[in-house]
mmCIF file of C-alpha atoms in Angstrom:
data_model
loop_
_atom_site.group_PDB
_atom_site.id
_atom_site.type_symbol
_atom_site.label_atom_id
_atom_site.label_comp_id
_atom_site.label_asym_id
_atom_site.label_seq_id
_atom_site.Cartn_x
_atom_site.Cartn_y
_atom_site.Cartn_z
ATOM 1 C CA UNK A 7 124.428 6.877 56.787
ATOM 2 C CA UNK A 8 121.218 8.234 58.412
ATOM 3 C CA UNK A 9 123.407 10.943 59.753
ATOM 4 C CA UNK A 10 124.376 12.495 56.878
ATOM 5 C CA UNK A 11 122.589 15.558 55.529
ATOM 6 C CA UNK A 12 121.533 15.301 51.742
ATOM 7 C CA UNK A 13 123.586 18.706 50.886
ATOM 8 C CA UNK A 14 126.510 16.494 51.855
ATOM 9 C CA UNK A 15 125.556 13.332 49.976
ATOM 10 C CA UNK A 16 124.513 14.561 46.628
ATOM 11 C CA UNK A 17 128.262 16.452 47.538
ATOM 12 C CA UNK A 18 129.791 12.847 47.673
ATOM 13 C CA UNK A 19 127.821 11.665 44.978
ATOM 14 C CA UNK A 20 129.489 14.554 42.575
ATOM 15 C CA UNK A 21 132.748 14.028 43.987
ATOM 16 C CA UNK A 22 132.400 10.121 43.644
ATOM 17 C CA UNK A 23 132.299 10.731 39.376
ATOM 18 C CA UNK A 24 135.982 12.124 39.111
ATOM 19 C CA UNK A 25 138.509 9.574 37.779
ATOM 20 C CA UNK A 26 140.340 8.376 40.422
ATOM 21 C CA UNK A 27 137.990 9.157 43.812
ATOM 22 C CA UNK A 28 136.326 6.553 44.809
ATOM 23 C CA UNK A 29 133.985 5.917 47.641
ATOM 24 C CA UNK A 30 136.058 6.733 50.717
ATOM 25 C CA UNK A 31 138.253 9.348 48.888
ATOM 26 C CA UNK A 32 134.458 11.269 47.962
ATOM 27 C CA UNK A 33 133.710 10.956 51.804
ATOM 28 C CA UNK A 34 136.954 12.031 52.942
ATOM 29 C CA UNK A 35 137.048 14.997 50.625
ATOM 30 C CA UNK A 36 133.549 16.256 51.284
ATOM 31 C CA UNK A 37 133.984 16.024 54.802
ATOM 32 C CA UNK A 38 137.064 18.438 54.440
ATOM 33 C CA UNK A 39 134.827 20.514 52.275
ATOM 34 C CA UNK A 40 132.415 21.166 54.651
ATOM 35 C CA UNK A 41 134.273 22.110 57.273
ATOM 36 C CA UNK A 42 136.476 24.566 55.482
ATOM 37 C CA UNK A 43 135.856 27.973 55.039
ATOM 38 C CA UNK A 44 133.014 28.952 53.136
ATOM 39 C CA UNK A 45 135.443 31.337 51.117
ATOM 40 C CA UNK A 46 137.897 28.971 49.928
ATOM 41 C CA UNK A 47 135.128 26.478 49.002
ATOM 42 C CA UNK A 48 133.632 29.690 47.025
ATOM 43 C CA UNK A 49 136.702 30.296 45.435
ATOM 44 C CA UNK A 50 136.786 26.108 44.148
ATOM 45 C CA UNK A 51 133.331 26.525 42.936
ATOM 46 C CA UNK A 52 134.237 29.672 40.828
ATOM 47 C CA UNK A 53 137.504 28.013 39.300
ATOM 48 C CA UNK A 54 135.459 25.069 38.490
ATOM 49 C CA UNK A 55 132.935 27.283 36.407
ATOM 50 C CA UNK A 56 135.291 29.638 35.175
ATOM 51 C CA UNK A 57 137.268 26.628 33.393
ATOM 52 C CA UNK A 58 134.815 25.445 32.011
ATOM 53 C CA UNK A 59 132.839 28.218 31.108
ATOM 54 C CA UNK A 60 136.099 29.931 29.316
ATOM 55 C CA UNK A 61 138.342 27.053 28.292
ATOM 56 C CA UNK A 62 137.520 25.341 24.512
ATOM 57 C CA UNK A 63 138.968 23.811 22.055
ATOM 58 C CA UNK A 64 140.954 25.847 19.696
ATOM 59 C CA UNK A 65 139.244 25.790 16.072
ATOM 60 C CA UNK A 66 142.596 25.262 14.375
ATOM 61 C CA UNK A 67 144.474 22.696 16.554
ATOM 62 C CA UNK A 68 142.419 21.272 18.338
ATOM 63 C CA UNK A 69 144.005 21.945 21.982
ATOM 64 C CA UNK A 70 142.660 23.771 24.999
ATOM 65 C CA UNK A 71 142.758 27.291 24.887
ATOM 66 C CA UNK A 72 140.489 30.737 26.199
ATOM 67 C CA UNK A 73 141.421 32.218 22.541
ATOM 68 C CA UNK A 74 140.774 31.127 18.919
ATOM 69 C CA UNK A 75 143.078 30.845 17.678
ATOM 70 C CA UNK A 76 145.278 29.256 20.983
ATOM 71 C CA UNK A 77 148.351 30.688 21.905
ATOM 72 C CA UNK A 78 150.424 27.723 20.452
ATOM 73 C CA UNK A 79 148.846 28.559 17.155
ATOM 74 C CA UNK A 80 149.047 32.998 17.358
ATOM 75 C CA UNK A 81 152.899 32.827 18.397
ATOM 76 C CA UNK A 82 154.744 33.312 15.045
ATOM 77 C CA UNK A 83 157.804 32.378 16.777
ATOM 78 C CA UNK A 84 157.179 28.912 17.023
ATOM 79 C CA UNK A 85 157.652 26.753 13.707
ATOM 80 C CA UNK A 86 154.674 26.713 11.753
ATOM 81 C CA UNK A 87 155.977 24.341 8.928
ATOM 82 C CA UNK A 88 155.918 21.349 11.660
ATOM 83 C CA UNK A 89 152.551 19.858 13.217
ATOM 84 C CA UNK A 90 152.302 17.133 16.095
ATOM 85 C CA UNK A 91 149.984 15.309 15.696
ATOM 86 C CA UNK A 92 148.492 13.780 19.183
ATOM 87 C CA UNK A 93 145.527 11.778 20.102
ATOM 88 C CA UNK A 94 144.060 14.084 22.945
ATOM 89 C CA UNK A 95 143.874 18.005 23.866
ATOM 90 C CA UNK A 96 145.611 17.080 27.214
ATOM 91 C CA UNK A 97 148.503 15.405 25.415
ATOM 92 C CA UNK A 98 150.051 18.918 24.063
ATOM 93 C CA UNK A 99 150.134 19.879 27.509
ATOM 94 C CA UNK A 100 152.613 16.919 28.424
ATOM 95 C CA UNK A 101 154.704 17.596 24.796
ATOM 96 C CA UNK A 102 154.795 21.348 26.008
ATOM 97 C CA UNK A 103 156.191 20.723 29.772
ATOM 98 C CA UNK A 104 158.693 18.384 28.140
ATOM 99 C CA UNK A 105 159.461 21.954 26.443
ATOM 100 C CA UNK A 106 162.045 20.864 23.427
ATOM 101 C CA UNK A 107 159.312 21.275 20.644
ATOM 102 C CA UNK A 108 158.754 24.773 18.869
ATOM 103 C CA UNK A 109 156.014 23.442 16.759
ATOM 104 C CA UNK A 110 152.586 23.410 16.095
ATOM 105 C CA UNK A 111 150.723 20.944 16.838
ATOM 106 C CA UNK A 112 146.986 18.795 15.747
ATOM 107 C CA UNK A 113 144.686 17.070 18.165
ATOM 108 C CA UNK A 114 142.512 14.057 16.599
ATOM 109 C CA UNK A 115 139.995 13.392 19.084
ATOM 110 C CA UNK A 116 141.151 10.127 19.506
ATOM 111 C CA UNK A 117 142.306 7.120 17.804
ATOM 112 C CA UNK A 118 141.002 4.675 15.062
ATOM 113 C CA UNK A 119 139.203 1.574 16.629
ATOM 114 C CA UNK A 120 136.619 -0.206 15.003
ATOM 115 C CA UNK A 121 136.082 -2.225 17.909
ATOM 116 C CA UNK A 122 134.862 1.401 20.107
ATOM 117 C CA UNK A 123 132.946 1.802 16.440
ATOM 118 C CA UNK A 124 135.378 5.057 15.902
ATOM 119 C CA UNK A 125 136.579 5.483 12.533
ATOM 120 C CA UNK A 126 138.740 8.417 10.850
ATOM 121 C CA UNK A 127 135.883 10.193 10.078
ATOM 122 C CA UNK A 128 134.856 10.599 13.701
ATOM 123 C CA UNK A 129 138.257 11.982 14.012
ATOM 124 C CA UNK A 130 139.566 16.100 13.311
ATOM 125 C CA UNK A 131 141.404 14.149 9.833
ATOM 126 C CA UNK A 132 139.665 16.722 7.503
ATOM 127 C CA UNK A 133 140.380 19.525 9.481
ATOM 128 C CA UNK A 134 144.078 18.402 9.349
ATOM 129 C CA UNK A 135 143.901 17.707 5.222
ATOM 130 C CA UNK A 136 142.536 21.635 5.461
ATOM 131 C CA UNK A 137 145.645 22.531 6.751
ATOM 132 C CA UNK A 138 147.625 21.271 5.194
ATOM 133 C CA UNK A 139 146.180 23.077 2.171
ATOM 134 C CA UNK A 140 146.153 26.774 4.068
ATOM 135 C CA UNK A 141 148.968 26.626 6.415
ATOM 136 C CA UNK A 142 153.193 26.091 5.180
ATOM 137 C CA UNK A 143 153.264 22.087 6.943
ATOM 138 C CA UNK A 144 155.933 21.036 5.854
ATOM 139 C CA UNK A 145 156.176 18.058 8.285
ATOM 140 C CA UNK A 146 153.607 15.759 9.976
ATOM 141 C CA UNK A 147 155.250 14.265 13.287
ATOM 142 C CA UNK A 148 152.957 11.717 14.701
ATOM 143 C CA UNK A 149 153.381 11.512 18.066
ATOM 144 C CA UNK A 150 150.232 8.731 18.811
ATOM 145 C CA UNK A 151 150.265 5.899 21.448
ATOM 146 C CA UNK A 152 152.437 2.929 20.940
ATOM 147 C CA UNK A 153 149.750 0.416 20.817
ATOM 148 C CA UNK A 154 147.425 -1.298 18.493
ATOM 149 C CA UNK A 155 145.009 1.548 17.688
ATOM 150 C CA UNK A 156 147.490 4.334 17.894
ATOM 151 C CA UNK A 157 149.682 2.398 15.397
ATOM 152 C CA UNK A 158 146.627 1.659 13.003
ATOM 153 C CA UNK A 159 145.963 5.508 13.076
ATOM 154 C CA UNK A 160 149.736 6.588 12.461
ATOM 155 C CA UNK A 161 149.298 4.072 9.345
ATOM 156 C CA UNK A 162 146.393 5.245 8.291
ATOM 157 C CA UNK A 163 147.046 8.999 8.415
ATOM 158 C CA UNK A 164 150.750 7.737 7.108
ATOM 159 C CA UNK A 165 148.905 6.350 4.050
ATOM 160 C CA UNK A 166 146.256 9.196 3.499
ATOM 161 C CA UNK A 167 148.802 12.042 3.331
ATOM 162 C CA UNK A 168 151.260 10.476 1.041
ATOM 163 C CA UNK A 169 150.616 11.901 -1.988
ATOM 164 C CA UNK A 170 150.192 15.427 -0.094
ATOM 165 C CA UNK A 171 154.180 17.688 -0.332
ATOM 166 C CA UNK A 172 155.127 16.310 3.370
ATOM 167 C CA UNK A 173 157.236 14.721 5.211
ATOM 168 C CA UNK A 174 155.152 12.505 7.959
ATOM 169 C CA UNK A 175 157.648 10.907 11.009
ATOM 170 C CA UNK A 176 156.657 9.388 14.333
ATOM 171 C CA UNK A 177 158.296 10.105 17.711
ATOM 172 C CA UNK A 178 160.999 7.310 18.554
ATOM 173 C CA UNK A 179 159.793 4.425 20.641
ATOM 174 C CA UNK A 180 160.928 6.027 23.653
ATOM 175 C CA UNK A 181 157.773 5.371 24.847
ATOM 176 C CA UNK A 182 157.513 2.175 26.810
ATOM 177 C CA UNK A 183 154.581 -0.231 25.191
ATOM 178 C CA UNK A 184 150.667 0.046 25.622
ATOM 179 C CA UNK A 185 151.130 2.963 27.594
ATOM 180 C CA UNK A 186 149.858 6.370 26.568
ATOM 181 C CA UNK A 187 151.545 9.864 26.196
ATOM 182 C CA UNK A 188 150.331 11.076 30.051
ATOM 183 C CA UNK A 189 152.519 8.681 32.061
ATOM 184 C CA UNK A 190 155.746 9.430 30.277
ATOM 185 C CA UNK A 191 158.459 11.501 32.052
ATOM 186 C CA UNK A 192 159.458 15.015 30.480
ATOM 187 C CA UNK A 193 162.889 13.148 29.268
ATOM 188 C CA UNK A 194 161.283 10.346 27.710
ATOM 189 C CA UNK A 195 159.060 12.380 25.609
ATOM 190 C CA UNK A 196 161.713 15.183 24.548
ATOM 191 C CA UNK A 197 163.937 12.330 23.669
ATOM 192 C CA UNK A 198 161.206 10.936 21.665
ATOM 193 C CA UNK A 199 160.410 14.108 19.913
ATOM 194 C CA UNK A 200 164.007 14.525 18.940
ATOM 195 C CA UNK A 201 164.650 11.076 17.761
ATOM 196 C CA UNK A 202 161.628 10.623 15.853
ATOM 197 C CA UNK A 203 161.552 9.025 12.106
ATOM 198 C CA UNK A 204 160.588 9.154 8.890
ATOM 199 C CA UNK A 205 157.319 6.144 8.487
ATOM 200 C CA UNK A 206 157.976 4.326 5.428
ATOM 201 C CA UNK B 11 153.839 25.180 31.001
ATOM 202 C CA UNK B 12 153.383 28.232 29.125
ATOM 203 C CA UNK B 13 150.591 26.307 27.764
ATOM 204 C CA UNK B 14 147.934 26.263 30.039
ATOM 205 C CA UNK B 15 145.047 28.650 30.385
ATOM 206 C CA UNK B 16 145.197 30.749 33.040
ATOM 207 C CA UNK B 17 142.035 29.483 34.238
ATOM 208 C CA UNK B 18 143.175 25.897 34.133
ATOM 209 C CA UNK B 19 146.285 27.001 35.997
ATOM 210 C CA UNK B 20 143.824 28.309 38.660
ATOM 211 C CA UNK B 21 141.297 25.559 38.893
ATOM 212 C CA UNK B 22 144.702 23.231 39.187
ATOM 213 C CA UNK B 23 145.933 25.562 42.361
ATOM 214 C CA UNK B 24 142.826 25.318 43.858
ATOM 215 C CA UNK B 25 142.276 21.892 43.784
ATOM 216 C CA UNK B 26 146.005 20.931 44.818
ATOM 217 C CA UNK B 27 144.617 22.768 48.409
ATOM 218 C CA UNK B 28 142.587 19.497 49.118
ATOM 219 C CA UNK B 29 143.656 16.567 50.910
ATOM 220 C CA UNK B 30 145.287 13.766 49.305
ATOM 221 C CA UNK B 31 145.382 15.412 46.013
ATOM 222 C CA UNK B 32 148.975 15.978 45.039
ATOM 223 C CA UNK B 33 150.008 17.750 41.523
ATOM 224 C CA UNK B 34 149.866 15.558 38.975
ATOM 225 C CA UNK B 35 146.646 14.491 40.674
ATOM 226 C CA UNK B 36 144.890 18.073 40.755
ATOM 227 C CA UNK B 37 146.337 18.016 36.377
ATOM 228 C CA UNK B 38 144.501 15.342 35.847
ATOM 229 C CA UNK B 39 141.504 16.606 37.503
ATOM 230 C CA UNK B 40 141.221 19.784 36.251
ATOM 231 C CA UNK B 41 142.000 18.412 32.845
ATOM 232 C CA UNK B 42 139.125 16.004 33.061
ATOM 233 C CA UNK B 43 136.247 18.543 34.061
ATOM 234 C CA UNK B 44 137.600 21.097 31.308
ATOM 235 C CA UNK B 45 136.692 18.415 29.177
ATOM 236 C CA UNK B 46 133.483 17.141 31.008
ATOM 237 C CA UNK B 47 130.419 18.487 30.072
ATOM 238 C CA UNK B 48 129.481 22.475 31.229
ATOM 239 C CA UNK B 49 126.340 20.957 33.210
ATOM 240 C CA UNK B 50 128.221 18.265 34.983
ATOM 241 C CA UNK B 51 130.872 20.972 36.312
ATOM 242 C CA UNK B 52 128.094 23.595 37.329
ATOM 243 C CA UNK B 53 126.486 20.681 39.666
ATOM 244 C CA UNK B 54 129.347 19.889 41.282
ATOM 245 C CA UNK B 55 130.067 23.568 41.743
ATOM 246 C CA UNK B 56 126.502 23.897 43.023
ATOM 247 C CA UNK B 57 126.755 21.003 45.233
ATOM 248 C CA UNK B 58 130.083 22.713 46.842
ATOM 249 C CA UNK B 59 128.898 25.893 47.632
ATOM 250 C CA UNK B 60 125.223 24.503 48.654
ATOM 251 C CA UNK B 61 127.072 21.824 50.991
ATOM 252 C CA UNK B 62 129.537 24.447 52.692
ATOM 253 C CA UNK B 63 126.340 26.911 52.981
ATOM 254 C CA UNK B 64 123.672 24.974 54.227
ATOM 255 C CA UNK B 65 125.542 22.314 56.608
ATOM 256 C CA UNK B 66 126.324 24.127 60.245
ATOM 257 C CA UNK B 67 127.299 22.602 63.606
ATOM 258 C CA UNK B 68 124.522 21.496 65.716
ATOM 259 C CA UNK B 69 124.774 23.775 68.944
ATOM 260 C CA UNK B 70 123.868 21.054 71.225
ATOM 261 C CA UNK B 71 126.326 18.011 70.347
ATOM 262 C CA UNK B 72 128.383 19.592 67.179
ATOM 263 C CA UNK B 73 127.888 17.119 64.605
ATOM 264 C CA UNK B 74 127.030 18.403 61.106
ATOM 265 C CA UNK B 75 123.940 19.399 60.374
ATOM 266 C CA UNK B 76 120.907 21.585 58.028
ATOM 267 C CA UNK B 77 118.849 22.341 61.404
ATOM 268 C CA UNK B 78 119.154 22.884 65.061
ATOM 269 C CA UNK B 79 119.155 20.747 66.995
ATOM 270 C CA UNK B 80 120.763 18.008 64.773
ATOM 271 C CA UNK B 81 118.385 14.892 63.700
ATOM 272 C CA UNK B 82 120.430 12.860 66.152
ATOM 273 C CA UNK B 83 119.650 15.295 69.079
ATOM 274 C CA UNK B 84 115.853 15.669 68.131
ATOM 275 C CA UNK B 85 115.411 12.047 67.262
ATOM 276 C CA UNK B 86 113.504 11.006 70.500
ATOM 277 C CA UNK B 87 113.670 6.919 70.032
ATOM 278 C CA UNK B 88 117.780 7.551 70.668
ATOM 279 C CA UNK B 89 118.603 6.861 74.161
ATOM 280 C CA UNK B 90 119.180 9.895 75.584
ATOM 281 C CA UNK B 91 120.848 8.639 78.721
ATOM 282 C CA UNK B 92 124.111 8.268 76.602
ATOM 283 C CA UNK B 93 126.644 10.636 74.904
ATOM 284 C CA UNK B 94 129.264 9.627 73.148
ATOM 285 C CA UNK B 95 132.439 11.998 73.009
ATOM 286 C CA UNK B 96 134.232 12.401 70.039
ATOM 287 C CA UNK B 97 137.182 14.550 69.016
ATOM 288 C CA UNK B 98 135.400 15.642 65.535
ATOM 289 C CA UNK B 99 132.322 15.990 63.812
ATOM 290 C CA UNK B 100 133.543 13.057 61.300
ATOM 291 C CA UNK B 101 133.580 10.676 64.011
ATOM 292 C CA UNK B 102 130.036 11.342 64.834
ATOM 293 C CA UNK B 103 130.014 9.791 61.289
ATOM 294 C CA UNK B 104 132.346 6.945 61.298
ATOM 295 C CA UNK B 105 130.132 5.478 64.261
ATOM 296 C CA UNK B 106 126.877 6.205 62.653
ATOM 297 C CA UNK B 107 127.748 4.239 60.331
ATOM 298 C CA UNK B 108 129.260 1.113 62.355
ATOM 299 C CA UNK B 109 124.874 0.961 63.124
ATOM 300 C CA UNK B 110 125.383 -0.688 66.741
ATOM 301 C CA UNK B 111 125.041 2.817 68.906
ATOM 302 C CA UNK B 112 121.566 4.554 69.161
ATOM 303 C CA UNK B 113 122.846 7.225 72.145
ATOM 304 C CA UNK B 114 123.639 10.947 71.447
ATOM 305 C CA UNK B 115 126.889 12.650 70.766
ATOM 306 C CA UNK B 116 129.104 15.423 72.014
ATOM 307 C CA UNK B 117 132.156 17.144 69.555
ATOM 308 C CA UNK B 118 135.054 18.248 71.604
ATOM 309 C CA UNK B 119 136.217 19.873 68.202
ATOM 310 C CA UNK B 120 140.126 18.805 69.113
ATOM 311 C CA UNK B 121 142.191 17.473 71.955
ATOM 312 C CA UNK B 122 144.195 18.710 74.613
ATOM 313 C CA UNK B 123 147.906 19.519 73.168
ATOM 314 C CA UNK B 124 150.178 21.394 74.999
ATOM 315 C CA UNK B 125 152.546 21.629 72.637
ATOM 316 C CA UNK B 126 149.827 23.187 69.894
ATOM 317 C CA UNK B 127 148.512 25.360 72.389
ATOM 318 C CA UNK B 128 145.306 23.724 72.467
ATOM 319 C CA UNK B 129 143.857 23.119 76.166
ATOM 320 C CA UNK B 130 140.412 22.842 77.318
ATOM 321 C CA UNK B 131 139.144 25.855 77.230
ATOM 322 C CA UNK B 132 139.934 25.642 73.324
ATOM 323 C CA UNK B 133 137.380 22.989 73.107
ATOM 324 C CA UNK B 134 133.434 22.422 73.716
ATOM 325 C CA UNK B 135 134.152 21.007 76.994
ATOM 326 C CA UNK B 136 132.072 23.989 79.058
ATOM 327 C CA UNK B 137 129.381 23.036 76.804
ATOM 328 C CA UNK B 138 129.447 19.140 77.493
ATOM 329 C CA UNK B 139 129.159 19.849 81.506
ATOM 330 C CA UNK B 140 126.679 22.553 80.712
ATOM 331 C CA UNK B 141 124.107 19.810 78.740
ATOM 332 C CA UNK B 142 124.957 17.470 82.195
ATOM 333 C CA UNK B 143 122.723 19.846 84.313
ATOM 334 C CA UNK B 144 119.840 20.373 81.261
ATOM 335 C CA UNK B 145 119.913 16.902 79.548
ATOM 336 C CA UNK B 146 119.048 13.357 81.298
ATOM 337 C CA UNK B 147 122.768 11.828 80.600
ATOM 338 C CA UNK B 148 123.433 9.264 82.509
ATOM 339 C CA UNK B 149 126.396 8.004 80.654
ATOM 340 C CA UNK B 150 129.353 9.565 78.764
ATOM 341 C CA UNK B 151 131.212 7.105 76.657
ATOM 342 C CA UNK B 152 134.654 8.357 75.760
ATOM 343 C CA UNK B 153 135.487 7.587 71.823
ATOM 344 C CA UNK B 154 138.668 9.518 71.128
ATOM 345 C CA UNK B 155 141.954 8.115 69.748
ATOM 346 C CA UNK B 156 144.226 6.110 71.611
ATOM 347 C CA UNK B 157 147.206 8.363 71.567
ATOM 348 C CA UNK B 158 149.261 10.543 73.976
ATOM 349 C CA UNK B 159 146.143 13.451 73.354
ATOM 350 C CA UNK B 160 143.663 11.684 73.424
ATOM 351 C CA UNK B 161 144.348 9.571 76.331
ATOM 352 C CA UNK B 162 145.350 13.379 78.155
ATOM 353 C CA UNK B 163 142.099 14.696 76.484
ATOM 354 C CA UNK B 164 139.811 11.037 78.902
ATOM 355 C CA UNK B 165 141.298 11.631 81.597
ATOM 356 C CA UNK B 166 140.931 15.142 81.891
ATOM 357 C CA UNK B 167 137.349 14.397 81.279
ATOM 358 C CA UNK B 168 136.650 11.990 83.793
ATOM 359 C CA UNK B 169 138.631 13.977 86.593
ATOM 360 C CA UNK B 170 136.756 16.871 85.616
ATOM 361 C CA UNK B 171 132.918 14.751 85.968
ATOM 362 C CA UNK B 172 134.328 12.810 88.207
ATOM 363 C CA UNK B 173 131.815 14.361 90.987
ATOM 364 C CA UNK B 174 129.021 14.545 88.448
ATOM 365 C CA UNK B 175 126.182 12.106 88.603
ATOM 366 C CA UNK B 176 127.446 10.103 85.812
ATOM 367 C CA UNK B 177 129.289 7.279 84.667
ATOM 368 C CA UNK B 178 132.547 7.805 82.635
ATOM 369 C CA UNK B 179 133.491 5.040 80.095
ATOM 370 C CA UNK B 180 135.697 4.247 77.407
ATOM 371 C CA UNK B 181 135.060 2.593 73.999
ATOM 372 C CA UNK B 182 137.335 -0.773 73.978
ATOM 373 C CA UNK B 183 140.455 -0.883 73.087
ATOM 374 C CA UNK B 184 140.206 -2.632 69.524
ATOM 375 C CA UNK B 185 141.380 0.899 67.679
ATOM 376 C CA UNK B 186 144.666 0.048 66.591
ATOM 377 C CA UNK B 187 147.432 2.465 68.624
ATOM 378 C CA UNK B 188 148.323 5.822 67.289
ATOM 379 C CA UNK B 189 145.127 5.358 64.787
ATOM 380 C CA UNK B 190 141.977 7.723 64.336
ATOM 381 C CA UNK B 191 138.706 6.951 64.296
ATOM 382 C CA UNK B 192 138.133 7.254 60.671
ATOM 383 C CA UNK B 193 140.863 4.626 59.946
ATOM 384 C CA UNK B 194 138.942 1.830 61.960
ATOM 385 C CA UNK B 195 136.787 -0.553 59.872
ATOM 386 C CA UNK B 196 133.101 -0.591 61.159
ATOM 387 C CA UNK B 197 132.878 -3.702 63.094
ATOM 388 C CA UNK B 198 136.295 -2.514 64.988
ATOM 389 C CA UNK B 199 134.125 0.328 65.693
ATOM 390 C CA UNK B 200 130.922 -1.649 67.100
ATOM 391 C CA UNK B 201 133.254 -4.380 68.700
ATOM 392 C CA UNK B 202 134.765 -1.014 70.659
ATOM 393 C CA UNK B 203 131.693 0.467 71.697
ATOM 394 C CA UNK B 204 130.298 -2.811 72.856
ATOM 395 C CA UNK B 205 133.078 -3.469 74.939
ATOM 396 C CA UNK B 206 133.579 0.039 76.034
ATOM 397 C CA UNK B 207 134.679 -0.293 80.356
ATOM 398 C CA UNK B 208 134.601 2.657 83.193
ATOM 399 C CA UNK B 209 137.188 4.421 83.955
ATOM 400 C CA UNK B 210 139.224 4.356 87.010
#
């Protein structure tokens, strides 16, 4: 590796922290990197900032967004007395390209596990109670992982928000088993939104 | 996907220009460092830019480089008495780091393709029989891939040095056909360098 100029290793090494390069893939893609134009490598470095220099988390829902409130949340068109309830910010994305649901929606942050020491209050829980109190929810759809810990948190909330005026259903278990709301096709998960039901 | 920031949208297209990162791959990317932390983003950002500004060719052999000559070129315990052609500046890497070869290099920068319009004035052959008359090279050692171009690309070479005082050879053939250089696992690459043989 003697041959390789530190600008282009510490490259590598920044490359080599995404999920899913590893080693070779870092190599591979720096190399190509390198020998592009400067321009277009500009232009990478820009997008990269620019994302995350303008993209948050909207202080209402929960989901990514350059605006507070997101545009999910400002569009009176969409049905405000329905929330979705999901586990992470990128999981609306994947409920909005399935494209069948009009409503709103509520991103926890992640999911009960006492093993991972995370417990409802390290999740947005209050912020959804608050809602609940200033916004016309009429229905909580949980649409959480179908495995141990997303179950325990659909309980939970389930069990929290019962004496609150609304309805609280799960997506149907469309959703083949352990996995998590990224790796199901657009089908799946509009037929899960559809057939969802009420948690008793 | 009416969903998405526009600056996620654009970090997305620019990463999907890459290679070996498809769509779903450049979502999941971009989602991830949206989410990372601001710092870690502006490093890697900073280590693009810095790595596409600060690493040239070497105008001597062509391998990547900060400074001119290139540290293989000014290293004077390398044998100077050899160069080793390769196709691209990469290769100059995958043989670096195979560890058996302590010669010098030469980049051709391509191969001789007709049919892409790419023939030897296209490449830095004028420069390799230009460093025969100021540099003590005794040997050239032909490394490029054994296909249709890059068998065209050796023996172009050698009939062109032919009446040069030096000796034309080939790295073995332990490359597996139709396969790059960057493909072959490092003691292929040694194995082929040992048992590199003139050509006739």
């Amino acid at each position: 590796m003697s041959s390789l100029p530190p600008p282009l290793l510490e490259l590598i090494a920044a490359l080599r922290k995404l999920p899913g390069i590893g080693p070779r893939s870092a190599e591979r893609l720096a190399l190509h990197l390198v020998q592009s134009e400067a321009a277009q490598v500009r232009q990478l470095a820009d997008a990269l900032v620019k994302a995350v220099e303008t993209i948050v988390s909207c202080e209402r829902c929960g989901a990514l967004t350059e605006q507070q409130p997101c545009a999910i949340c400002a569009d009176a068109r969409r049905d405000h007395s329905l929330a979705c309830v999901v586990e992470r910010a990128t999981d609306v994305i994947s409920i909005e390209k399935a494209g069948g649901y009009r409503g709103l929606y509520h991103v926890l942050g992640g999911r009960i596990s006492p093993l991972n020491g995370i417990g409802p209050e390290d999740l947005r829980i209050g912020e959804l109670v608050k809602r609940l109190a200033a916004e016309p929810i009429k229905e909580i759809i949980l649409a959480l992982p179908t495995d141990v810990e997303g179950d325990a948190t659909g309980y939970y909330l389930a069990k929290l928000l019962r004496e609150k005026n609304v309805a609280i259903t799960r997506i149907a278990h469309g959703l083949p088993a352990g996995s998590g709301l990224e790796f199901a096709d657009e089908l799946t998960l509009s037929r899960a939104i559809e057939g969802r039901r009420e948690l008793r």
